[in-house]
Amino acid sequence: MGLLAIMTSSMLYGAENLAITRGRVTANGLGFNGSELNGRKFPLKINLACGNLISRGKTLVVPKCSVSLPRPASQPRFIQHKKEAFWFYRFLSIVYDHVINPGHWTEDMRDEALEPADLYSRNMIVVDVGGGTGFTTLGIVKNVDAKNVTILDQSPHQLAKAKQKEPLKECKIIEGDAEDLPFKTDYADRYISAGSIEYWPDPQRGIREAYRVLKIGGKACIIGPVYPTYWLSRFFADVWMLFPKEEEYIEWFEKAGFKDVKIKRIGPKWYRGVRRHGLIMGCSVTGVKPASGDSPLQLGPKAEDVTKPVNPFVFLTRFLLGALAGVYYVLVPVYMWLKDQIVPKGQPI
């Protein structure tokens, strides 16, 4: 009850909405109520940087709704480890489709997030990386033949759920690592990954792999969390798993070699555009592979070696702390849904 009381008393109102497309910032996507820009276009060419936005040597003062507040350099959180994520989903897979999706990843959100992926042909070769229970894959096979879709995940428990879904019976379903994909270079027309990047110890490596497996002109679409701006939500986000900033997504894509990088904001309807608490599924980021072959980005060894022995006490402690922090983000959509029911429509929440 103490945590719920803190949540209820501490969460403040707020709404924001900027769409960022390779340095161009415009009002777009989710509801823009409460923004100091009042829905106006902001067509200034900028370079995205942490804290301030810089353009041609000048510091621009941008409303606080545009980017999240500073945070420590990216580092693995308590559940942002492959072994911990494996056991986390060992139990979460039992209720994932019934508990997590209704609050954070609805069918309308899924379809909206997949729209920038441009799944226009039934014959496309598509890989769904971190596909889990196949919820996102169900959206993919609306436009692509299931026999041309591969679902990859490190969790056999999640994949077991995907195998039970009739529309996915013809999909290839394999266990694998997002940071070391078992596909040849220049293999797929589309790379999709939804709700997976938050568990990658090295997101840059995973996005580099997305570049490698795509054909020339192929498009990657990564759907994932956005970092909160509210202090309490930031605290639990940093304890739990990776919540990237929007500018981090763009930087990772561009460093990997992608061109035409775009980001689209998504969120449950009952959030009414509010993003200060962060969203487990808050944006859809796309990029196009401009040339065949491997990514131009060179990286060192993996951040996490799953073959190394783990101290059981340390593992259990980290796992429990991360899972407890995750409870906060199970309660946040309940809180936001209640606010949506109470606050009159048309007013920011």
mmCIF file of C-alpha atoms in Angstrom:
data_model
loop_
_atom_site.group_PDB
_atom_site.id
_atom_site.type_symbol
_atom_site.label_atom_id
_atom_site.label_comp_id
_atom_site.label_asym_id
_atom_site.label_seq_id
_atom_site.Cartn_x
_atom_site.Cartn_y
_atom_site.Cartn_z
ATOM 1 C CA MET A 1 0.000 0.000 0.000
ATOM 2 C CA GLY A 2 2.929 2.348 0.683
ATOM 3 C CA LEU A 3 4.116 2.192 -2.928
ATOM 4 C CA LEU A 4 0.598 2.685 -4.273
ATOM 5 C CA ALA A 5 0.100 5.667 -1.968
ATOM 6 C CA ILE A 6 3.348 7.240 -3.163
ATOM 7 C CA MET A 7 2.326 6.699 -6.770
ATOM 8 C CA THR A 8 -1.113 8.186 -6.310
ATOM 9 C CA SER A 9 0.070 11.256 -4.432
ATOM 10 C CA SER A 10 3.239 11.883 -6.412
ATOM 11 C CA MET A 11 2.227 11.562 -10.076
ATOM 12 C CA LEU A 12 1.571 14.962 -11.604
ATOM 13 C CA TYR A 13 -0.203 16.067 -14.748
ATOM 14 C CA GLY A 14 1.650 16.487 -17.995
ATOM 15 C CA ALA A 15 1.446 15.950 -21.740
ATOM 16 C CA GLU A 16 3.934 16.183 -24.498
ATOM 17 C CA ASN A 17 4.300 15.367 -28.124
ATOM 18 C CA LEU A 18 7.087 15.953 -30.556
ATOM 19 C CA ALA A 19 7.988 13.694 -33.449
ATOM 20 C CA ILE A 20 11.707 13.588 -34.182
ATOM 21 C CA THR A 21 12.886 12.727 -37.681
ATOM 22 C CA ARG A 22 16.633 12.891 -38.214
ATOM 23 C CA GLY A 23 17.097 16.236 -36.552
ATOM 24 C CA ARG A 24 13.717 17.709 -37.513
ATOM 25 C CA VAL A 25 11.243 18.239 -34.691
ATOM 26 C CA THR A 26 7.533 18.678 -35.383
ATOM 27 C CA ALA A 27 4.301 18.361 -33.424
ATOM 28 C CA ASN A 28 2.832 15.034 -34.375
ATOM 29 C CA GLY A 29 1.407 11.712 -33.179
ATOM 30 C CA LEU A 30 -0.108 11.519 -29.697
ATOM 31 C CA GLY A 31 -2.211 14.275 -28.161
ATOM 32 C CA PHE A 32 -0.297 17.520 -27.730
ATOM 33 C CA ASN A 33 -2.326 19.044 -24.904
ATOM 34 C CA GLY A 34 -0.257 20.795 -22.291
ATOM 35 C CA SER A 35 2.747 21.453 -24.527
ATOM 36 C CA GLU A 36 4.203 24.946 -24.505
ATOM 37 C CA LEU A 37 4.359 24.732 -28.293
ATOM 38 C CA ASN A 38 0.549 24.479 -28.411
ATOM 39 C CA GLY A 39 0.625 22.151 -31.365
ATOM 40 C CA ARG A 40 2.640 24.443 -33.611
ATOM 41 C CA LYS A 41 5.276 23.143 -36.005
ATOM 42 C CA PHE A 42 8.866 23.488 -34.831
ATOM 43 C CA PRO A 43 10.740 23.044 -38.128
ATOM 44 C CA LEU A 44 14.226 23.886 -36.885
ATOM 45 C CA LYS A 45 17.113 21.740 -38.017
ATOM 46 C CA ILE A 46 18.930 20.517 -34.937
ATOM 47 C CA ASN A 47 21.468 18.007 -33.729
ATOM 48 C CA LEU A 48 20.086 15.887 -30.925
ATOM 49 C CA ALA A 49 22.169 15.990 -27.756
ATOM 50 C CA CYS A 50 21.537 15.117 -24.125
ATOM 51 C CA GLY A 51 20.198 18.059 -22.179
ATOM 52 C CA ASN A 52 20.129 20.838 -24.754
ATOM 53 C CA LEU A 53 19.533 20.895 -28.485
ATOM 54 C CA ILE A 54 22.322 22.483 -30.516
ATOM 55 C CA SER A 55 22.034 24.116 -33.936
ATOM 56 C CA ARG A 56 24.923 25.772 -35.764
ATOM 57 C CA GLY A 57 26.767 26.584 -32.575
ATOM 58 C CA LYS A 58 23.753 28.053 -30.771
ATOM 59 C CA THR A 59 22.060 26.554 -27.749
ATOM 60 C CA LEU A 60 18.307 26.367 -28.164
ATOM 61 C CA VAL A 61 16.009 26.494 -25.158
ATOM 62 C CA VAL A 62 13.402 23.845 -25.894
ATOM 63 C CA PRO A 63 10.277 23.251 -23.767
ATOM 64 C CA LYS A 64 10.807 20.474 -21.237
ATOM 65 C CA CYS A 65 8.176 18.380 -22.994
ATOM 66 C CA SER A 66 10.495 17.845 -25.968
ATOM 67 C CA VAL A 67 13.206 15.682 -24.429
ATOM 68 C CA SER A 68 13.617 13.857 -21.172
ATOM 69 C CA LEU A 69 15.803 15.057 -18.341
ATOM 70 C CA PRO A 70 19.461 14.077 -18.036
ATOM 71 C CA ARG A 71 20.349 10.687 -16.575
ATOM 72 C CA PRO A 72 23.510 8.659 -16.017
ATOM 73 C CA ALA A 73 25.156 7.032 -19.015
ATOM 74 C CA SER A 74 23.369 3.935 -20.318
ATOM 75 C CA GLN A 75 24.116 0.868 -18.216
ATOM 76 C CA PRO A 76 22.425 -2.493 -17.640
ATOM 77 C CA ARG A 77 19.509 -2.332 -15.181
ATOM 78 C CA PHE A 78 18.453 -5.145 -12.847
ATOM 79 C CA ILE A 79 16.467 -7.072 -15.464
ATOM 80 C CA GLN A 80 18.552 -5.906 -18.428
ATOM 81 C CA HIS A 81 20.567 -9.122 -18.397
ATOM 82 C CA LYS A 82 19.831 -12.138 -20.578
ATOM 83 C CA LYS A 83 19.790 -14.681 -17.745
ATOM 84 C CA GLU A 84 17.568 -12.540 -15.518
ATOM 85 C CA ALA A 85 15.261 -11.735 -18.438
ATOM 86 C CA PHE A 86 15.052 -15.471 -19.189
ATOM 87 C CA TRP A 87 13.729 -16.240 -15.698
ATOM 88 C CA PHE A 88 11.626 -13.089 -15.601
ATOM 89 C CA TYR A 89 9.710 -14.345 -18.631
ATOM 90 C CA ARG A 90 9.676 -17.891 -17.313
ATOM 91 C CA PHE A 91 6.950 -16.662 -14.952
ATOM 92 C CA LEU A 92 5.626 -13.618 -16.841
ATOM 93 C CA SER A 93 4.875 -15.726 -19.923
ATOM 94 C CA ILE A 94 2.034 -17.353 -17.994
ATOM 95 C CA VAL A 95 0.062 -14.092 -17.820
ATOM 96 C CA TYR A 96 1.850 -11.873 -20.386
ATOM 97 C CA ASP A 97 -0.949 -11.632 -22.962
ATOM 98 C CA HIS A 98 -3.557 -11.029 -20.270
ATOM 99 C CA VAL A 99 -1.739 -8.648 -17.900
ATOM 100 C CA ILE A 100 0.977 -6.737 -19.783
ATOM 101 C CA ASN A 101 -0.604 -6.245 -23.207
ATOM 102 C CA PRO A 102 -3.921 -4.743 -22.054
ATOM 103 C CA GLY A 103 -2.098 -1.994 -20.187
ATOM 104 C CA HIS A 104 0.925 -1.313 -22.357
ATOM 105 C CA TRP A 105 0.599 -2.902 -25.796
ATOM 106 C CA THR A 106 -2.889 -2.951 -27.277
ATOM 107 C CA GLU A 107 -3.927 -4.101 -30.742
ATOM 108 C CA ASP A 108 -4.534 -0.544 -31.970
ATOM 109 C CA MET A 109 -1.097 0.501 -30.649
ATOM 110 C CA ARG A 110 0.468 -2.482 -32.406
ATOM 111 C CA ASP A 111 -1.117 -1.656 -35.754
ATOM 112 C CA GLU A 112 -0.148 1.998 -35.436
ATOM 113 C CA ALA A 113 3.438 1.113 -34.513
ATOM 114 C CA LEU A 114 3.798 -1.311 -37.433
ATOM 115 C CA GLU A 115 2.499 1.191 -39.988
ATOM 116 C CA PRO A 116 5.937 2.852 -40.521
ATOM 117 C CA ALA A 117 7.448 -0.593 -41.224
ATOM 118 C CA ASP A 118 5.654 -0.500 -44.592
ATOM 119 C CA LEU A 119 4.598 -4.145 -44.760
ATOM 120 C CA TYR A 120 3.094 -3.844 -48.227
ATOM 121 C CA SER A 121 3.677 -7.313 -49.733
ATOM 122 C CA ARG A 122 2.571 -10.811 -48.755
ATOM 123 C CA ASN A 123 5.885 -12.130 -50.117
ATOM 124 C CA MET A 124 8.211 -10.094 -47.910
ATOM 125 C CA ILE A 125 10.758 -11.937 -45.769
ATOM 126 C CA VAL A 126 10.279 -10.674 -42.197
ATOM 127 C CA VAL A 127 12.131 -11.442 -38.970
ATOM 128 C CA ASP A 128 10.389 -10.646 -35.682
ATOM 129 C CA VAL A 129 13.224 -10.410 -33.153
ATOM 130 C CA GLY A 130 12.221 -10.780 -29.517
ATOM 131 C CA GLY A 131 8.817 -11.882 -30.807
ATOM 132 C CA GLY A 132 7.835 -13.499 -27.496
ATOM 133 C CA THR A 133 4.262 -14.757 -27.439
ATOM 134 C CA GLY A 134 3.701 -13.641 -31.021
ATOM 135 C CA PHE A 135 1.420 -10.707 -30.230
ATOM 136 C CA THR A 136 3.310 -8.397 -32.581
ATOM 137 C CA THR A 137 3.640 -11.184 -35.133
ATOM 138 C CA LEU A 138 -0.160 -11.384 -35.315
ATOM 139 C CA GLY A 139 -0.054 -7.819 -36.634
ATOM 140 C CA ILE A 140 2.696 -8.688 -39.124
ATOM 141 C CA VAL A 141 0.846 -11.666 -40.641
ATOM 142 C CA LYS A 142 -2.099 -9.421 -41.447
ATOM 143 C CA ASN A 143 0.055 -8.144 -44.320
ATOM 144 C CA VAL A 144 2.722 -10.831 -44.838
ATOM 145 C CA ASP A 145 2.271 -14.566 -45.382
ATOM 146 C CA ALA A 146 3.090 -16.434 -42.162
ATOM 147 C CA LYS A 147 5.409 -18.828 -44.026
ATOM 148 C CA ASN A 148 7.679 -15.845 -44.759
ATOM 149 C CA VAL A 149 7.912 -14.732 -41.114
ATOM 150 C CA THR A 150 10.438 -15.922 -38.531
ATOM 151 C CA ILE A 151 9.849 -15.370 -34.803
ATOM 152 C CA LEU A 152 13.026 -15.326 -32.719
ATOM 153 C CA ASP A 153 13.243 -15.066 -28.944
ATOM 154 C CA GLN A 154 15.565 -16.249 -26.182
ATOM 155 C CA SER A 155 12.616 -17.410 -24.061
ATOM 156 C CA PRO A 156 11.260 -20.879 -24.896
ATOM 157 C CA HIS A 157 8.391 -20.172 -22.520
ATOM 158 C CA GLN A 158 7.275 -17.138 -24.524
ATOM 159 C CA LEU A 159 7.722 -18.972 -27.827
ATOM 160 C CA ALA A 160 5.574 -21.838 -26.538
ATOM 161 C CA LYS A 161 2.705 -19.349 -26.326
ATOM 162 C CA ALA A 162 3.349 -18.179 -29.902
ATOM 163 C CA LYS A 163 3.235 -21.776 -31.187
ATOM 164 C CA GLN A 164 -0.283 -22.141 -29.817
ATOM 165 C CA LYS A 165 -1.685 -19.303 -31.957
ATOM 166 C CA GLU A 166 -3.370 -20.572 -35.102
ATOM 167 C CA PRO A 167 -2.441 -17.641 -37.427
ATOM 168 C CA LEU A 168 1.246 -18.277 -36.594
ATOM 169 C CA LYS A 169 1.301 -22.023 -37.326
ATOM 170 C CA GLU A 170 3.275 -21.537 -40.548
ATOM 171 C CA CYS A 171 5.812 -19.131 -39.039
ATOM 172 C CA LYS A 172 9.346 -20.310 -38.363
ATOM 173 C CA ILE A 173 9.856 -20.153 -34.580
ATOM 174 C CA ILE A 174 13.395 -20.330 -33.230
ATOM 175 C CA GLU A 175 15.343 -19.547 -30.072
ATOM 176 C CA GLY A 176 18.082 -16.978 -30.534
ATOM 177 C CA ASP A 177 19.933 -13.894 -29.351
ATOM 178 C CA ALA A 178 19.037 -10.429 -30.668
ATOM 179 C CA GLU A 179 22.700 -9.423 -30.420
ATOM 180 C CA ASP A 180 23.889 -12.414 -32.475
ATOM 181 C CA LEU A 181 21.220 -13.315 -35.022
ATOM 182 C CA PRO A 182 21.330 -16.698 -36.821
ATOM 183 C CA PHE A 183 20.460 -15.159 -40.197
ATOM 184 C CA LYS A 184 22.808 -14.592 -43.112
ATOM 185 C CA THR A 185 23.736 -11.066 -44.191
ATOM 186 C CA ASP A 186 21.264 -9.399 -46.597
ATOM 187 C CA TYR A 187 18.547 -11.921 -45.696
ATOM 188 C CA ALA A 188 15.317 -10.081 -44.832
ATOM 189 C CA ASP A 189 13.136 -7.377 -46.322
ATOM 190 C CA ARG A 190 11.940 -6.234 -42.912
ATOM 191 C CA TYR A 191 13.300 -6.465 -39.383
ATOM 192 C CA ILE A 192 10.722 -5.979 -36.608
ATOM 193 C CA SER A 193 11.419 -5.942 -32.880
ATOM 194 C CA ALA A 194 8.791 -4.914 -30.326
ATOM 195 C CA GLY A 195 9.272 -4.838 -26.567
ATOM 196 C CA SER A 196 12.710 -6.436 -26.707
ATOM 197 C CA ILE A 197 15.355 -3.688 -26.773
ATOM 198 C CA GLU A 198 14.800 -2.915 -23.091
ATOM 199 C CA TYR A 199 16.403 -6.291 -22.259
ATOM 200 C CA TRP A 200 19.437 -5.953 -24.531
ATOM 201 C CA PRO A 201 22.665 -5.382 -22.570
ATOM 202 C CA ASP A 202 24.074 -3.663 -25.685
ATOM 203 C CA PRO A 203 21.318 -2.003 -27.792
ATOM 204 C CA GLN A 204 23.842 -0.690 -30.305
ATOM 205 C CA ARG A 205 24.964 -4.247 -31.051
ATOM 206 C CA GLY A 206 21.375 -5.402 -31.544
ATOM 207 C CA ILE A 207 20.646 -2.560 -33.982
ATOM 208 C CA ARG A 208 23.890 -3.272 -35.800
ATOM 209 C CA GLU A 209 22.652 -6.854 -36.259
ATOM 210 C CA ALA A 210 19.347 -5.512 -37.592
ATOM 211 C CA TYR A 211 21.319 -3.642 -40.255
ATOM 212 C CA ARG A 212 23.370 -6.708 -41.182
ATOM 213 C CA VAL A 213 20.475 -9.114 -41.771
ATOM 214 C CA LEU A 214 18.475 -6.702 -43.936
ATOM 215 C CA LYS A 215 18.679 -6.543 -47.713
ATOM 216 C CA ILE A 216 19.653 -3.294 -49.390
ATOM 217 C CA GLY A 217 16.618 -0.995 -49.142
ATOM 218 C CA GLY A 218 15.214 -3.105 -46.305
ATOM 219 C CA LYS A 219 13.684 -1.418 -43.300
ATOM 220 C CA ALA A 220 14.153 -2.010 -39.586
ATOM 221 C CA CYS A 221 11.359 -1.141 -37.149
ATOM 222 C CA ILE A 222 12.104 -1.212 -33.426
ATOM 223 C CA ILE A 223 9.224 -0.572 -31.039
ATOM 224 C CA GLY A 224 10.157 0.071 -27.450
ATOM 225 C CA PRO A 225 10.024 2.130 -24.272
ATOM 226 C CA VAL A 226 10.598 5.838 -23.783
ATOM 227 C CA TYR A 227 12.433 7.262 -20.808
ATOM 228 C CA PRO A 228 10.269 9.028 -18.171
ATOM 229 C CA THR A 229 10.719 12.657 -17.179
ATOM 230 C CA TYR A 230 8.986 12.385 -13.792
ATOM 231 C CA TRP A 231 11.439 11.682 -10.952
ATOM 232 C CA LEU A 232 9.671 8.709 -9.360
ATOM 233 C CA SER A 233 9.091 6.991 -12.685
ATOM 234 C CA ARG A 234 12.713 7.672 -13.658
ATOM 235 C CA PHE A 235 13.852 5.983 -10.460
ATOM 236 C CA PHE A 236 11.889 2.791 -11.100
ATOM 237 C CA ALA A 237 12.821 2.795 -14.801
ATOM 238 C CA ASP A 238 16.518 2.956 -13.909
ATOM 239 C CA VAL A 239 16.128 0.120 -11.411
ATOM 240 C CA TRP A 240 14.132 -2.132 -13.720
ATOM 241 C CA MET A 241 15.338 -2.190 -17.328
ATOM 242 C CA LEU A 242 16.498 0.051 -20.168
ATOM 243 C CA PHE A 243 14.153 2.903 -21.104
ATOM 244 C CA PRO A 244 15.986 4.697 -23.957
ATOM 245 C CA LYS A 245 15.589 8.357 -24.729
ATOM 246 C CA GLU A 246 14.204 9.160 -28.156
ATOM 247 C CA GLU A 247 17.489 10.736 -29.233
ATOM 248 C CA GLU A 248 19.333 7.575 -28.171
ATOM 249 C CA TYR A 249 17.262 5.485 -30.580
ATOM 250 C CA ILE A 250 18.146 7.843 -33.417
ATOM 251 C CA GLU A 251 21.829 7.847 -32.507
ATOM 252 C CA TRP A 252 21.956 4.017 -32.375
ATOM 253 C CA PHE A 253 20.279 3.707 -35.780
ATOM 254 C CA GLU A 254 22.502 6.267 -37.455
ATOM 255 C CA LYS A 255 25.714 4.848 -35.977
ATOM 256 C CA ALA A 256 24.730 1.419 -37.307
ATOM 257 C CA GLY A 257 24.498 2.930 -40.801
ATOM 258 C CA PHE A 258 20.744 3.385 -41.259
ATOM 259 C CA LYS A 259 19.401 6.259 -43.332
ATOM 260 C CA ASP A 260 16.024 8.024 -43.295
ATOM 261 C CA VAL A 261 15.713 7.387 -39.545
ATOM 262 C CA LYS A 262 12.284 8.320 -38.175
ATOM 263 C CA ILE A 263 10.542 8.026 -34.846
ATOM 264 C CA LYS A 264 6.803 7.840 -34.240
ATOM 265 C CA ARG A 265 5.206 8.160 -30.822
ATOM 266 C CA ILE A 266 2.596 5.685 -29.678
ATOM 267 C CA GLY A 267 0.743 5.036 -26.423
ATOM 268 C CA PRO A 268 -2.494 3.739 -24.897
ATOM 269 C CA LYS A 269 -5.528 5.913 -25.577
ATOM 270 C CA TRP A 270 -6.153 6.466 -21.883
ATOM 271 C CA TYR A 271 -2.782 8.196 -21.471
ATOM 272 C CA ARG A 272 -4.092 11.104 -23.598
ATOM 273 C CA GLY A 273 -0.571 11.898 -24.731
ATOM 274 C CA VAL A 274 0.971 11.927 -21.240
ATOM 275 C CA ARG A 275 4.503 10.541 -21.390
ATOM 276 C CA ARG A 276 6.181 11.846 -18.242
ATOM 277 C CA HIS A 277 5.934 8.432 -16.569
ATOM 278 C CA GLY A 278 7.502 6.681 -19.515
ATOM 279 C CA LEU A 279 5.914 3.988 -21.625
ATOM 280 C CA ILE A 280 6.951 0.370 -22.007
ATOM 281 C CA MET A 281 5.816 0.684 -25.633
ATOM 282 C CA GLY A 282 6.197 4.375 -26.418
ATOM 283 C CA CYS A 283 7.724 4.754 -29.862
ATOM 284 C CA SER A 284 8.269 3.090 -33.212
ATOM 285 C CA VAL A 285 11.674 3.819 -34.784
ATOM 286 C CA THR A 286 12.473 2.991 -38.409
ATOM 287 C CA GLY A 287 15.529 3.174 -40.620
ATOM 288 C CA VAL A 288 16.450 2.059 -44.147
ATOM 289 C CA LYS A 289 19.569 0.062 -45.071
ATOM 290 C CA PRO A 290 21.284 2.040 -47.861
ATOM 291 C CA ALA A 291 23.848 -0.539 -49.020
ATOM 292 C CA SER A 292 24.279 -4.306 -48.996
ATOM 293 C CA GLY A 293 26.648 -6.039 -46.612
ATOM 294 C CA ASP A 294 27.543 -5.668 -42.969
ATOM 295 C CA SER A 295 27.144 -2.532 -40.866
ATOM 296 C CA PRO A 296 30.023 -0.030 -41.105
ATOM 297 C CA LEU A 297 30.048 0.127 -37.301
ATOM 298 C CA GLN A 298 32.745 -1.931 -35.609
ATOM 299 C CA LEU A 299 32.179 -3.140 -32.038
ATOM 300 C CA GLY A 300 34.202 -5.042 -29.444
ATOM 301 C CA PRO A 301 33.155 -8.060 -27.364
ATOM 302 C CA LYS A 302 29.598 -8.448 -26.106
ATOM 303 C CA ALA A 303 28.646 -6.582 -22.955
ATOM 304 C CA GLU A 304 27.354 -9.777 -21.361
ATOM 305 C CA ASP A 305 28.758 -13.284 -21.598
ATOM 306 C CA VAL A 306 25.985 -15.707 -20.651
ATOM 307 C CA THR A 307 28.437 -18.604 -20.451
ATOM 308 C CA LYS A 308 30.163 -17.192 -17.371
ATOM 309 C CA PRO A 309 29.110 -18.606 -13.974
ATOM 310 C CA VAL A 310 26.793 -16.437 -11.907
ATOM 311 C CA ASN A 311 26.772 -15.951 -8.150
ATOM 312 C CA PRO A 312 23.337 -17.364 -7.172
ATOM 313 C CA PHE A 313 22.846 -14.881 -4.311
ATOM 314 C CA VAL A 314 23.688 -11.866 -6.474
ATOM 315 C CA PHE A 315 21.513 -13.206 -9.283
ATOM 316 C CA LEU A 316 18.495 -13.750 -7.003
ATOM 317 C CA THR A 317 18.905 -10.339 -5.365
ATOM 318 C CA ARG A 318 19.082 -8.534 -8.700
ATOM 319 C CA PHE A 319 16.184 -10.528 -10.087
ATOM 320 C CA LEU A 320 13.909 -9.766 -7.116
ATOM 321 C CA LEU A 321 14.800 -6.064 -7.049
ATOM 322 C CA GLY A 322 14.156 -5.768 -10.763
ATOM 323 C CA ALA A 323 10.855 -7.630 -10.522
ATOM 324 C CA LEU A 324 9.697 -5.392 -7.653
ATOM 325 C CA ALA A 325 10.514 -2.304 -9.699
ATOM 326 C CA GLY A 326 8.516 -3.844 -12.543
ATOM 327 C CA VAL A 327 5.433 -3.886 -10.311
ATOM 328 C CA TYR A 328 5.449 -0.094 -10.463
ATOM 329 C CA TYR A 329 5.014 -0.207 -14.235
ATOM 330 C CA VAL A 330 2.192 -2.707 -13.897
ATOM 331 C CA LEU A 331 0.385 -0.207 -11.662
ATOM 332 C CA VAL A 332 1.084 2.903 -13.788
ATOM 333 C CA PRO A 333 -1.411 2.045 -16.602
ATOM 334 C CA VAL A 334 -4.056 1.210 -13.970
ATOM 335 C CA TYR A 335 -3.493 4.641 -12.465
ATOM 336 C CA MET A 336 -3.644 6.330 -15.885
ATOM 337 C CA TRP A 337 -6.802 4.426 -16.821
ATOM 338 C CA LEU A 338 -8.509 5.567 -13.614
ATOM 339 C CA LYS A 339 -7.506 9.183 -14.338
ATOM 340 C CA ASP A 340 -8.965 8.834 -17.840
ATOM 341 C CA GLN A 341 -12.265 7.707 -16.327
ATOM 342 C CA ILE A 342 -12.375 10.516 -13.769
ATOM 343 C CA VAL A 343 -11.005 13.553 -15.599
ATOM 344 C CA PRO A 344 -13.474 14.974 -18.155
ATOM 345 C CA LYS A 345 -12.623 14.305 -21.789
ATOM 346 C CA GLY A 346 -10.849 17.152 -23.519
ATOM 347 C CA GLN A 347 -8.888 18.086 -20.420
ATOM 348 C CA PRO A 348 -5.229 17.084 -19.989
ATOM 349 C CA ILE A 349 -4.486 14.470 -17.356
#
